[in-house]
Coordinates of C-alpha atoms in Angstrom, one line a residue:
X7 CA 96.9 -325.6 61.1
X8 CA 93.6 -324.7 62.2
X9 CA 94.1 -325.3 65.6
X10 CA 97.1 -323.6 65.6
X11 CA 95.6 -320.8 64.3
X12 CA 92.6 -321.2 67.2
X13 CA 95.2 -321.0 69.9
X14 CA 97.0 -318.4 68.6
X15 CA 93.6 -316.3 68.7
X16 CA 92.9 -317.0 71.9
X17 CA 96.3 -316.1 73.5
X18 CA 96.0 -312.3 71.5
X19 CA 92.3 -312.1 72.9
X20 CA 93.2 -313.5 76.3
X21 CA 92.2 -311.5 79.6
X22 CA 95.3 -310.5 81.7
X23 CA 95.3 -309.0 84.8
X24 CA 95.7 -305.3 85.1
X25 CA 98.2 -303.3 87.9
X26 CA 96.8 -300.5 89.9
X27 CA 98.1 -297.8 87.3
X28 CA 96.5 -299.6 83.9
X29 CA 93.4 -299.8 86.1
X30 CA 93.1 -295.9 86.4
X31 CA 94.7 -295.6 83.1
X32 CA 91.5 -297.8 81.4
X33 CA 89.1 -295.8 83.0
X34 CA 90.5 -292.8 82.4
X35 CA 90.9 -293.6 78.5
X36 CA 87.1 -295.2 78.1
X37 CA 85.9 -291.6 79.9
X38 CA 87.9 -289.6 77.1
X39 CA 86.7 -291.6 74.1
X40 CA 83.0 -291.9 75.8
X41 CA 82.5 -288.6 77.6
X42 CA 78.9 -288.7 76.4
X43 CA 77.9 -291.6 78.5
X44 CA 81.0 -292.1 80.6
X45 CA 81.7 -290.1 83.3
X46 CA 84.2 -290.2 86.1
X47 CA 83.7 -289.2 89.6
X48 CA 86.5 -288.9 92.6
X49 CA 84.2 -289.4 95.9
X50 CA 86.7 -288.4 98.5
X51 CA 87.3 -285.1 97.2
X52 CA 85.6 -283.0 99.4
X53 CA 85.6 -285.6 102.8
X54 CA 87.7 -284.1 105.5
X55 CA 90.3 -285.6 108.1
X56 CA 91.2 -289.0 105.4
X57 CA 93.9 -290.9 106.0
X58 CA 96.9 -290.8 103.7
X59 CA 97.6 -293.5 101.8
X60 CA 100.0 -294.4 99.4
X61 CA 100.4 -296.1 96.1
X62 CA 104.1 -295.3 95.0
X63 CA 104.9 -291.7 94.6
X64 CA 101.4 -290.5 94.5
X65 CA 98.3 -290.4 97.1
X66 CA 96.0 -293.2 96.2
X67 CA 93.1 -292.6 93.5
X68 CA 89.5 -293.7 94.4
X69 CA 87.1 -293.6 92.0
X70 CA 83.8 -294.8 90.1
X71 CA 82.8 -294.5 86.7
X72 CA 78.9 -293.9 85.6
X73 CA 77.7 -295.3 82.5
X74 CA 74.2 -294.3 81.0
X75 CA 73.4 -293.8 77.7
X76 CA 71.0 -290.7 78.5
X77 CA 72.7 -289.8 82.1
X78 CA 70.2 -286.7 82.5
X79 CA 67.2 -289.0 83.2
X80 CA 66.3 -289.2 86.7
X81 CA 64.3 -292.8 86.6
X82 CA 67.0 -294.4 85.5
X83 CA 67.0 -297.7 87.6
X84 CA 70.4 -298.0 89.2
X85 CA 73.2 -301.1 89.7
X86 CA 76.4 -300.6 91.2
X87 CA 79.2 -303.2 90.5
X88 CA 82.4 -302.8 92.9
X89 CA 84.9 -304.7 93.7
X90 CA 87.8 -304.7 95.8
X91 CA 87.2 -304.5 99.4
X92 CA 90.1 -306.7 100.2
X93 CA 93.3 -306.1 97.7
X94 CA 94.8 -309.6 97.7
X95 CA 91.7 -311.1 96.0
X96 CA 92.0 -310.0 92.5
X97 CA 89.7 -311.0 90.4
X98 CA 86.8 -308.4 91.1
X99 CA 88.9 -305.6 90.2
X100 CA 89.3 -306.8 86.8
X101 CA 86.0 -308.1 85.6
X102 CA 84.8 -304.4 86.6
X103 CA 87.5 -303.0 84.1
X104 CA 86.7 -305.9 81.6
X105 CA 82.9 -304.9 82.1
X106 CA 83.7 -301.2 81.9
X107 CA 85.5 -301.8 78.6
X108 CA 82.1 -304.0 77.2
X109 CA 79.7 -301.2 78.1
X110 CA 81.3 -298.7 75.7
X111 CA 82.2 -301.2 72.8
X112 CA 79.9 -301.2 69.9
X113 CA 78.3 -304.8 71.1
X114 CA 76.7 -303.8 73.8
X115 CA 73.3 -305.0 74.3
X116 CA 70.3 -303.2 73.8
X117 CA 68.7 -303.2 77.5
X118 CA 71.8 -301.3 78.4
X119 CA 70.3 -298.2 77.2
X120 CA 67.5 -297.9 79.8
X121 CA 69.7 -298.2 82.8
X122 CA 72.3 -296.6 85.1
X123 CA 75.6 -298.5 85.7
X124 CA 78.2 -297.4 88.1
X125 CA 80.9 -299.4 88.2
X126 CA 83.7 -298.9 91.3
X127 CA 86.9 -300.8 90.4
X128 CA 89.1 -300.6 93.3
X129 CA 87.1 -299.8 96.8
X130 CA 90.4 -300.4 98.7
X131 CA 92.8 -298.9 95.7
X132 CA 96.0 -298.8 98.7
X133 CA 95.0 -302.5 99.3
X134 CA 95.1 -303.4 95.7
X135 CA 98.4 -301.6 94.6
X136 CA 100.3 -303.0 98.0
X137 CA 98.6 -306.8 97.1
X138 CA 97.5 -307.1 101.1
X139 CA 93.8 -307.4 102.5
X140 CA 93.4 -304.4 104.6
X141 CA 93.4 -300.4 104.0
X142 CA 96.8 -300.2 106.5
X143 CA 95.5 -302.3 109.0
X144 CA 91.6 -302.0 108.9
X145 CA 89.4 -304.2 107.1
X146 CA 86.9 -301.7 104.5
X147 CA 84.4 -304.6 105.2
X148 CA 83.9 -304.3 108.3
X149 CA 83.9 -300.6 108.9
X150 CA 80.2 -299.6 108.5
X151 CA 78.0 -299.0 110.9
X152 CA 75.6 -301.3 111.0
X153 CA 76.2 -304.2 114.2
X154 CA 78.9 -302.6 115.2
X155 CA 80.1 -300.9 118.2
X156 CA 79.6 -296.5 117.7
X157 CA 83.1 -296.5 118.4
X158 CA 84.7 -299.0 115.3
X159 CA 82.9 -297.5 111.8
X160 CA 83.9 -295.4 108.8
X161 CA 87.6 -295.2 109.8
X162 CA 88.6 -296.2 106.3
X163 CA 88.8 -293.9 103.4
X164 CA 87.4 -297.0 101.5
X165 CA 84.3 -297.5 103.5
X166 CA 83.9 -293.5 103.9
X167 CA 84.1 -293.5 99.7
X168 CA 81.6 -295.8 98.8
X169 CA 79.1 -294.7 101.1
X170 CA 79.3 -291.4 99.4
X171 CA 77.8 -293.4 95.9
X172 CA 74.7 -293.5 98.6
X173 CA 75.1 -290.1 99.1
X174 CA 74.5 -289.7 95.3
X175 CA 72.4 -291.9 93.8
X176 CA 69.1 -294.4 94.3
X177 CA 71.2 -297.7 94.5
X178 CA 68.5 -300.8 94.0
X179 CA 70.7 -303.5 93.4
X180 CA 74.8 -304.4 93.9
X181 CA 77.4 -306.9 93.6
X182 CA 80.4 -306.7 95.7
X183 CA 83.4 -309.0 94.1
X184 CA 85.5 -310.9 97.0
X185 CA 87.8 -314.0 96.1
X186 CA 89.0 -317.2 98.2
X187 CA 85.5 -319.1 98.0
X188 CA 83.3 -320.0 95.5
X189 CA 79.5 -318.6 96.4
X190 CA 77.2 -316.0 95.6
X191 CA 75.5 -315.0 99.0
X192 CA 73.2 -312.6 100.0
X193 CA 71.7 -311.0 103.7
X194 CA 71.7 -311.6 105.8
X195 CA 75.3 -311.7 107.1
X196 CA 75.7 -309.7 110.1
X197 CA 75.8 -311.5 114.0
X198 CA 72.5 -309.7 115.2
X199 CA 70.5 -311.7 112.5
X200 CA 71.3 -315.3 113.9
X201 CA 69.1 -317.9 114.7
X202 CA 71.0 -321.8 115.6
X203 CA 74.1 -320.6 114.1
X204 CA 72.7 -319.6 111.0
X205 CA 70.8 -316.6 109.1
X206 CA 67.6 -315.8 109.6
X207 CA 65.6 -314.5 106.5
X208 CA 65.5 -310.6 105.4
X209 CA 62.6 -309.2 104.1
X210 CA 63.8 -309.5 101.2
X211 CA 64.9 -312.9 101.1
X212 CA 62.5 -314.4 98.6
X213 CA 63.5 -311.9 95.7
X214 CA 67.2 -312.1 97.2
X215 CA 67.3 -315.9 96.5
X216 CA 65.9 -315.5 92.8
X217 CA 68.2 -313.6 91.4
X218 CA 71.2 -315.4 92.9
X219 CA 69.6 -318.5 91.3
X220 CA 69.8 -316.7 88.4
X221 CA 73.4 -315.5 88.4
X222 CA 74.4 -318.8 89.3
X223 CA 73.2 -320.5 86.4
X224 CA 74.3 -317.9 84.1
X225 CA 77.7 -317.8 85.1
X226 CA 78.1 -321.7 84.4
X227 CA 81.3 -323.7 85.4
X228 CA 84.0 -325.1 83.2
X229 CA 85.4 -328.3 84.7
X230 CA 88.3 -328.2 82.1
X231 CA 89.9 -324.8 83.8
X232 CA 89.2 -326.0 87.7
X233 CA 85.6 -323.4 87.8
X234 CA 83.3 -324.9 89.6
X235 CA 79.3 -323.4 89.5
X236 CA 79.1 -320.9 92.4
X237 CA 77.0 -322.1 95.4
X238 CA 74.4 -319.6 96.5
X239 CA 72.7 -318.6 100.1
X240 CA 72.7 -316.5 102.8
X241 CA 76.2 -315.1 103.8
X242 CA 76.5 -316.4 107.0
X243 CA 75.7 -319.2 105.7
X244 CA 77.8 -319.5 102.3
X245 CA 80.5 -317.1 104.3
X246 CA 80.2 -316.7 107.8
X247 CA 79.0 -313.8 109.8
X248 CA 80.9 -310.7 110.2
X249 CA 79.9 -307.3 112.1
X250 CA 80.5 -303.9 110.0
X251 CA 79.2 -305.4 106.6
X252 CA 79.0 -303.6 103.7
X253 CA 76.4 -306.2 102.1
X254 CA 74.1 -305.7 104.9
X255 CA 74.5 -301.8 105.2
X256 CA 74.0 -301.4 101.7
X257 CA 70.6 -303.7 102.3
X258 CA 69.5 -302.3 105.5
X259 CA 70.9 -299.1 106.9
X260 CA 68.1 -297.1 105.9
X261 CA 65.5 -298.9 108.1
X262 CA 67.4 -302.0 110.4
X263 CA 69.0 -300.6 113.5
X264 CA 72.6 -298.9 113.2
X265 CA 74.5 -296.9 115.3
X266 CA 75.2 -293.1 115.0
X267 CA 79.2 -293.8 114.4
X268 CA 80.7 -291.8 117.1
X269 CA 78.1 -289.3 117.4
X270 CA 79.2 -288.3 113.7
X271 CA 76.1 -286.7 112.7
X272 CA 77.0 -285.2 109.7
X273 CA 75.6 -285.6 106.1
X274 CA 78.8 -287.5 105.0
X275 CA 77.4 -290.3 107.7
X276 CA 74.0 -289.5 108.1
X277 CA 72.2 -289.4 104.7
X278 CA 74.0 -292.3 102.9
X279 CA 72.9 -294.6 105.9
X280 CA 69.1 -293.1 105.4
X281 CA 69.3 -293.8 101.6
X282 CA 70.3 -297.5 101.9
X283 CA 67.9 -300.3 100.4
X284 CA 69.8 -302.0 97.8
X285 CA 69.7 -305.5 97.4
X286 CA 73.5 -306.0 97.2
X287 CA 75.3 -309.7 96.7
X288 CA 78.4 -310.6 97.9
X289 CA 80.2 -312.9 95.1
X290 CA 83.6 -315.1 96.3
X291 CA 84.4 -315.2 92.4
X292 CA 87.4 -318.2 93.0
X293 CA 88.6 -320.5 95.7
X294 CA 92.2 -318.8 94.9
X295 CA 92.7 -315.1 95.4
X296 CA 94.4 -314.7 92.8
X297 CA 93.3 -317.5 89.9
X298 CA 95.7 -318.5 87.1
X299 CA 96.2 -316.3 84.5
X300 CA 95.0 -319.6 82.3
X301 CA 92.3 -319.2 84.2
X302 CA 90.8 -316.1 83.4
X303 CA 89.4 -316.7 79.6
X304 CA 89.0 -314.7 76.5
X305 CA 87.3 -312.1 75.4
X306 CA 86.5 -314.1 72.0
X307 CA 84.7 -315.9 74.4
X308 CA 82.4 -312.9 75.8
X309 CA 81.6 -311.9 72.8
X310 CA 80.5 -315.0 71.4
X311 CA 78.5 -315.6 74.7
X312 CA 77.2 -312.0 74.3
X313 CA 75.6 -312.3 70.7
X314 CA 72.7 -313.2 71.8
X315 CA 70.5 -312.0 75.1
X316 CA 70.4 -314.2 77.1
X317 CA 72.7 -316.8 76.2
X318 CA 69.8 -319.6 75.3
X319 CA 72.2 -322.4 76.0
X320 CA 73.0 -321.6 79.6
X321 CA 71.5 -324.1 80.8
X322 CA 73.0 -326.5 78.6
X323 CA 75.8 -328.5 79.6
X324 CA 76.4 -330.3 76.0
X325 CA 76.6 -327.0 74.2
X326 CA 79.0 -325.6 77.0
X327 CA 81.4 -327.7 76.3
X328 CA 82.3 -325.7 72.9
X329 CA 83.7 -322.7 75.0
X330 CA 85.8 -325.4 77.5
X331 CA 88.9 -323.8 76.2
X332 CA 88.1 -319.7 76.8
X333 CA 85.7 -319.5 79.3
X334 CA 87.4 -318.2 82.8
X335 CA 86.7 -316.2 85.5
X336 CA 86.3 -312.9 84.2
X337 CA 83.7 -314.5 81.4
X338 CA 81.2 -315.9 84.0
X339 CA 81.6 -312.9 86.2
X340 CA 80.5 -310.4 83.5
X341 CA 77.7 -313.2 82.6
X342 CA 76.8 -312.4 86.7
X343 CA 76.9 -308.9 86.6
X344 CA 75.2 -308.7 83.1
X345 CA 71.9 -310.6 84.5
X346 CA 71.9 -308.2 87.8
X347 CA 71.9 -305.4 85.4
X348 CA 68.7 -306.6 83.1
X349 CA 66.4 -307.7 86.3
X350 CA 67.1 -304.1 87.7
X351 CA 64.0 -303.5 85.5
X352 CA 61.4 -305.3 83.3
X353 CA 61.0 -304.5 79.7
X354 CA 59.8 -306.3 76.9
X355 CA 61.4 -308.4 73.8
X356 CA 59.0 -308.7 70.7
X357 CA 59.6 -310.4 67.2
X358 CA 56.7 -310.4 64.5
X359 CA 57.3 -312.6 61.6
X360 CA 55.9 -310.2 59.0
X361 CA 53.0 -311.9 58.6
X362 CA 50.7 -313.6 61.0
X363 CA 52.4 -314.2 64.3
X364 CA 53.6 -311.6 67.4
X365 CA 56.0 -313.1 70.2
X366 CA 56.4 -311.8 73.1
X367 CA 59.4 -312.2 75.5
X368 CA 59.4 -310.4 79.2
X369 CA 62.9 -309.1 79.7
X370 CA 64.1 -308.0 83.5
X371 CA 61.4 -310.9 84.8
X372 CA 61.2 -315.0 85.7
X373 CA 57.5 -315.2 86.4
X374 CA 54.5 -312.9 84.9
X375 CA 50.8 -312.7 86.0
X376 CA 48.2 -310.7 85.4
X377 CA 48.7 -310.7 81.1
X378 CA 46.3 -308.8 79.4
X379 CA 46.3 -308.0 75.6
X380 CA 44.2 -305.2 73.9
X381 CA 43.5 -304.4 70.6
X382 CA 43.1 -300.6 69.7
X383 CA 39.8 -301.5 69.1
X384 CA 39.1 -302.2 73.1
X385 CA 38.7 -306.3 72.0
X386 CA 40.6 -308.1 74.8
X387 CA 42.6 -310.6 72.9
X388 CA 43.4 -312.3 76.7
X389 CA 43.1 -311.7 80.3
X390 CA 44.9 -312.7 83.5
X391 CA 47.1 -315.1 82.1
X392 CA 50.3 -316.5 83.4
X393 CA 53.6 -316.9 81.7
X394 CA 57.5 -317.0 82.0
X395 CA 60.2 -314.5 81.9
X396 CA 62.8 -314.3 80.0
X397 CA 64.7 -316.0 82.9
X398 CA 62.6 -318.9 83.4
X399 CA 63.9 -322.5 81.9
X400 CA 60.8 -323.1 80.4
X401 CA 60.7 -319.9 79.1
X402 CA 60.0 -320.3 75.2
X403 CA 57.9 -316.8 74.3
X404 CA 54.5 -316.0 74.5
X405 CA 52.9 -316.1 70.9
X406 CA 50.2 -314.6 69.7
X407 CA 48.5 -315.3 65.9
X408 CA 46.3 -314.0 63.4
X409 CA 48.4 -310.5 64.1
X410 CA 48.4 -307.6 61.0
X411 CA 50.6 -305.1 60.1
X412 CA 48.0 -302.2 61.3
X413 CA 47.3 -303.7 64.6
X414 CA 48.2 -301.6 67.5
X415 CA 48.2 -303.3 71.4
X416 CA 48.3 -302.4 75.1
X417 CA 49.8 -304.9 76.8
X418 CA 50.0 -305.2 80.9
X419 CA 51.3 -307.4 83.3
X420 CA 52.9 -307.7 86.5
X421 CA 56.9 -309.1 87.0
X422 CA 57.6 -311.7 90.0
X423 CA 55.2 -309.9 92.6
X424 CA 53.5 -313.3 93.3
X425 CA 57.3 -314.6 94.1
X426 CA 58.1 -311.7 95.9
X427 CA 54.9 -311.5 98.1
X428 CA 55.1 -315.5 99.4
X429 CA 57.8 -314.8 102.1
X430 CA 56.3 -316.2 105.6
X431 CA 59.1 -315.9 107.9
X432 CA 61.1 -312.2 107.6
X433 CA 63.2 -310.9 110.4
X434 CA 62.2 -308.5 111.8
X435 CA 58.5 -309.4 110.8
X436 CA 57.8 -306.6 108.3
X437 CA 57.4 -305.9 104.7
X438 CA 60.0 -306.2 102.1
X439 CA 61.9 -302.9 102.3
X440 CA 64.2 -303.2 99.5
X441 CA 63.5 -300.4 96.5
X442 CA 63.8 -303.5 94.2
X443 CA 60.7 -305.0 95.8
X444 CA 58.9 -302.1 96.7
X445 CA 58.6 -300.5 93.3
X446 CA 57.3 -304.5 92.0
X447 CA 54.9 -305.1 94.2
X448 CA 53.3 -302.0 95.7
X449 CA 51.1 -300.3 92.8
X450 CA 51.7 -297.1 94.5
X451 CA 55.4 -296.9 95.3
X452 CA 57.1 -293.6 94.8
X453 CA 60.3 -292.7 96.0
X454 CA 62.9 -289.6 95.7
X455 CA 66.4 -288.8 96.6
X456 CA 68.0 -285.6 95.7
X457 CA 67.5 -285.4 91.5
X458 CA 66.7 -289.2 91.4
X459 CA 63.3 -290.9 91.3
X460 CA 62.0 -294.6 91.8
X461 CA 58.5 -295.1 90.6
X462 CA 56.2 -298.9 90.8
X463 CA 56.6 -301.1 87.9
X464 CA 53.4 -303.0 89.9
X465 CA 51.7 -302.9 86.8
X466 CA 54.2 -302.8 83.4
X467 CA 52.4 -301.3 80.1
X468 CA 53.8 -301.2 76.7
X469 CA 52.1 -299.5 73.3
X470 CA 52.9 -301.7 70.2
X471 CA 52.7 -300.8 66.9
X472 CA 53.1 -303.7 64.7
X473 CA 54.2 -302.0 61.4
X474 CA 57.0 -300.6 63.1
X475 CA 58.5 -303.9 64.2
X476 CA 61.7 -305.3 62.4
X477 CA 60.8 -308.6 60.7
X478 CA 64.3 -309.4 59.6
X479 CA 65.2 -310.6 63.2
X480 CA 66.8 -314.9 63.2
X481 CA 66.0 -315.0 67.1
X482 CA 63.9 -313.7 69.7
X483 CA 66.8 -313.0 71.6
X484 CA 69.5 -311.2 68.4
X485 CA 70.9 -308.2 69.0
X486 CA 68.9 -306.6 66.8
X487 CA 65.5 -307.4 68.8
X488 CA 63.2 -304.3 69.5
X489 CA 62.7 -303.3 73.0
X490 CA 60.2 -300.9 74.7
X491 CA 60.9 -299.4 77.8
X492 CA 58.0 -298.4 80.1
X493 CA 59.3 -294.8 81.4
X494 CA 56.1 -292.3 82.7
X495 CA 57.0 -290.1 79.9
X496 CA 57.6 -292.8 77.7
X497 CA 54.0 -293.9 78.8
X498 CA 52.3 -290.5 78.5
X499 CA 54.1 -290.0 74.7
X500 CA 53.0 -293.4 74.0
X501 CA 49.2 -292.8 75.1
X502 CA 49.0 -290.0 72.6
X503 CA 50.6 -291.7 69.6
X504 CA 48.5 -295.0 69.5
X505 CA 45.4 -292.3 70.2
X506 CA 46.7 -290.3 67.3
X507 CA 47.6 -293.4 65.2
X508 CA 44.1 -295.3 66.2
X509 CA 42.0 -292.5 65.3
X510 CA 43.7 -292.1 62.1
X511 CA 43.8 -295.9 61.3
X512 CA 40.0 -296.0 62.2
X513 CA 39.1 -293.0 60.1
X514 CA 40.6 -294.8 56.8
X515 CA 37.3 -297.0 56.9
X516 CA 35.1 -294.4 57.8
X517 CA 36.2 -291.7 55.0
X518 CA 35.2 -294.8 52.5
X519 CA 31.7 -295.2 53.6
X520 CA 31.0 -291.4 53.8
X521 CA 32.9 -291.3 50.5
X522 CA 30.3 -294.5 48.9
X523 CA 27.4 -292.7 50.7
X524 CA 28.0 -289.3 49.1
X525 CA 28.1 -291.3 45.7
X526 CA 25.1 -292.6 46.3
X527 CA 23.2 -289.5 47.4
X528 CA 24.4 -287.8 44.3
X529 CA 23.4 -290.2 42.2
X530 CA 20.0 -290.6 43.9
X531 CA 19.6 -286.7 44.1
X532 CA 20.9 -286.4 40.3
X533 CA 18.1 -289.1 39.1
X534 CA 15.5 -286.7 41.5
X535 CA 16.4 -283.6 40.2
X536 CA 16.1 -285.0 36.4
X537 CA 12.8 -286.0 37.2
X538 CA 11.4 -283.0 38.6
X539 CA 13.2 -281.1 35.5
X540 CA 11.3 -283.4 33.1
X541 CA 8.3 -283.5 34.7
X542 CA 8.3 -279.5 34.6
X543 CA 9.3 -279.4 31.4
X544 CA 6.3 -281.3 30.5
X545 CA 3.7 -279.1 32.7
X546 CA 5.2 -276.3 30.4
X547 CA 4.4 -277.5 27.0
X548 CA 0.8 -278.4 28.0
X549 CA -0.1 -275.7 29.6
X550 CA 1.5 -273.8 26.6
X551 CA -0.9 -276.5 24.2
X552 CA -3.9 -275.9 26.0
X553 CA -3.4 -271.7 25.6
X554 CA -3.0 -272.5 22.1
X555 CA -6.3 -274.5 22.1
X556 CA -8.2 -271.8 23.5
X557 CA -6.9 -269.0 21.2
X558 CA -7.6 -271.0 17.8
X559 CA -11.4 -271.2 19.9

């Protein structure tokens, strides 16, 4: 019975595979019921000389949706997750939906709230609807205009819509969602970055190589459904070398050479291409195109998988094996996506047990230097230490004892710039030029697009207050953990309560002491004064005796 029951719940909560209609229809519906931090945007509107392209009876939609909780912020760091490029391979399209539809359910997790999502579901909508690769006859990934000829770039309306998301907004890192392979690759993957038949490294390679490490252990295979884990590495490499890339333009367009498309110097070309320095991934989510419905798993299973941040058994096989049955293709594609989205940014975990002992977990990070603890009372508790990241397998918290309700703490460190700084053989020979990288390891990074703002997380500094922690927290890692985000005016607002809340915790001490002192002066002056009023009172009546005296005389 109760395994009928389990496999009747996990057909209801099984993912199916939306059309090109439910697609827009989803999106539509999450914007209505979510307006506040929800928002769709139609990039095409206002591009001239587009190609018409059906999708039935109507001109095909294109479209991205922007999540934030607080959209108004302009240091929000930003991820864009599209999918899509090539219609036939399906399964991009609708883990973006499935991922659009987890952002604005009530279990989403906390480090969503301190970031900027924008989520494009169908790049190539005409490709998608009509089930064939190409936008009528031209391939969207290969239409930008980076190592290709002047004359063979942003001829589709696909490639001429995403770029305007660069024409928008700060874009540090991006997944792209193909199908047909099974890898998670990253630049480089155009022809004029060769070297023996295979890629040379980017700039960039060393942080590139992290994260895809870390994607592809959180987005774990299932034997029992045919999902192998994802191999990662460069894209020529894991793919094969292509010209036109969207990957690579998205990663290098703003400072590797391109051409001038045409002699098309308008904005619509021009300023995207300058604004381009996002780490993006390219993710072959399937050796099919089109995987099994079977294939796809539940959304029981996300949720389970979600309860907790990040899952601690990822790297478990024997506890893996309980989610054999519901964990598909869509479930270890959100997993992917998911970890993108926290490293876009570090932030910190903390759990106090309500009595003696702090611990500290380093969210958005897998290695941290440079540790220092203060107290409020300028006592350095430790200095220059090394630990782990949330993302590191040996990761197990940083502790920290003898802690009291009425401490307050500064607490600094720096996120993966030792990883990030170690590269020794970049093509071309220069700098990381990512934004990702930039803003972690250069202490003075600062960099602004239109209303939008990057600033260096170099050096990452938190304000804790310990009697405002929640002690009724199982995990580190529950859903109910508390999370400071390190924003300038977070950091400025921060300064002034722990200087308000340290000078008034340090006065409590003082006002005692003044308060025992004055006791004691009172008492010492009352004892004086009772003496000297005595000792008058005594002068009186002899002098008054000795007038006496001398009248009887």
């Amino acid at each position: 019975m109760k395994s009928l029951l389990i496999t009747l719940f996990s057909v209801i909560s099984a993912y199916q595979y939306y059309t090109y209609q439910e697609i827009i229809d989803t999106f539509k519906k999450l914007e209505k019921e979510h307006s506040d931090v929800f928002q769709l945007y139609y990039p095409i509107e206002n591009l001239e000389n587009l190609r018409y392209l059906d999708c039935g009876d109507e001109e095909c939609q294109f479209f991205y949706a922007e999540f934030a909780q607080n959209p108004k912020a302009n240091d929000l760091p930003t991820v864009l997750i599209a999918a899509g490029f090539h219609g036939d391979e399906v399964i991009g399209q609708n883990v973006v939906t499935e991922l659009a539809k987890y952002l604005t359910s009530e279990q989403k997790l906390e480090f969503l709230n301190n970031r900027r999502i924008i989520l494009y579901p169908m790049v190539n909508p005409y490709g998608y609807y009509h089930k064939v690769r190409e936008e009528m006859g031209k391939d969207a990934n290969r239409d930008f205009n980076v190592d290709n000829p002047s004359s063979i770039c942003f001829q589709t309306n696909a490639a001429r819509a995403l770029a305007q998301v660069y024409n928008k907004y700060i874009i540090q890192l991006g997944i792209t969602f193909h199908g047909g392979d099974n890898s998670i690759s990253y630049s480089w993957g155009t022809k004029n970055h060769l070297q023996n038949r295979l890629a040379t490294e980017s700039p960039d390679d060393k942080a590139m190589e992290m994260i895809a490490k870390i994607m592809k252990d959180i987005s774990f295979e299932n034997t029992h459904l045919q999902i192998q884990l994802y191999q990662i590495g460069r894209m020529t490499d894991q793919v094969y070398a292509v010209n036109g890339g969207y990957e690579d333009w998205a990663y290098a367009a703003a400072w590797d050479k391109t051409n001038n498309c045409g002699n098309r110097k308008s904005d619509e070309y021009v300023k995207p291409s300058s604004n381009a320095r996002a780490i993006t991934y390219l993710i072959e989510a399937g050796l099919d195109k089109q995987p099994r419905d079977s294939t796809l798993g539940t959304i029981e299973i996300t949720n389970q998988l979600l309860e907790n941040w990040p899952p601690l058994y990822f790297y478990d096989s024997k506890l893996l094996n309980q989610y054999k049955q519901g964990y598909g293709n869509i479930n270890r594609n959100i997993m992917a996506s998911l970890s993108l989205i926290d490293l876009v940014k570090p932030y910190l975990i903390l759990k106090w047990d309500g009595e003696r002992e702090l611990i500290l977990n380093f969210g958005g990070c897998y290695s941290v230097t440079q540790l220092t603890i203060v107290k409020s009372d300028k006592t350095s508790v430790l200095k220059a230490q090394n630990t782990t990241g949330i993302w590191n397998q040996d990761n197990k918290g940083y502790p920290l004892k003898n802690i009291s309700k009425n401490d307050f703490f500064e607490i600094s460190y720096q996120c993966d710039v030792e990883i990030f700084k170690t590269q020794k053989n970049p093509d071309p020979k220069i700098p990381p030029q990512s934004y990702y990288v930039q803003s972690r390891i250069n202490s003075t990074y600062e960099y602004s697009y239109d209303q939008y703002l990057i600033q260096n997380t170099n050096k990452i500094i938190f304000r804790i207050n310990i009697s405002e922690l929640n002690t009724d927290i199982n995990t580190i890692f529950d859903n109910q953990q508390v999370s400071f985000f390190d924003t300038s005016e977070a950091l400025e607002t921060s300064n002034q309560e722990i200087e308000t809340q340290t000078n008034t915790n340090n006065k409590k001490p003082y006002i005692w002491w003044l308060l025992a002192i004055f006791i004691m002066l009172s008492f010492v002056l009352t004892i004086l004064l009772y003496k000297y009023c005595s000792k008058k009172q005594e002068e009186e009546v002899i002098e008054m005796f000795t007038i006496q005296n001398e009248a009887k005389l």
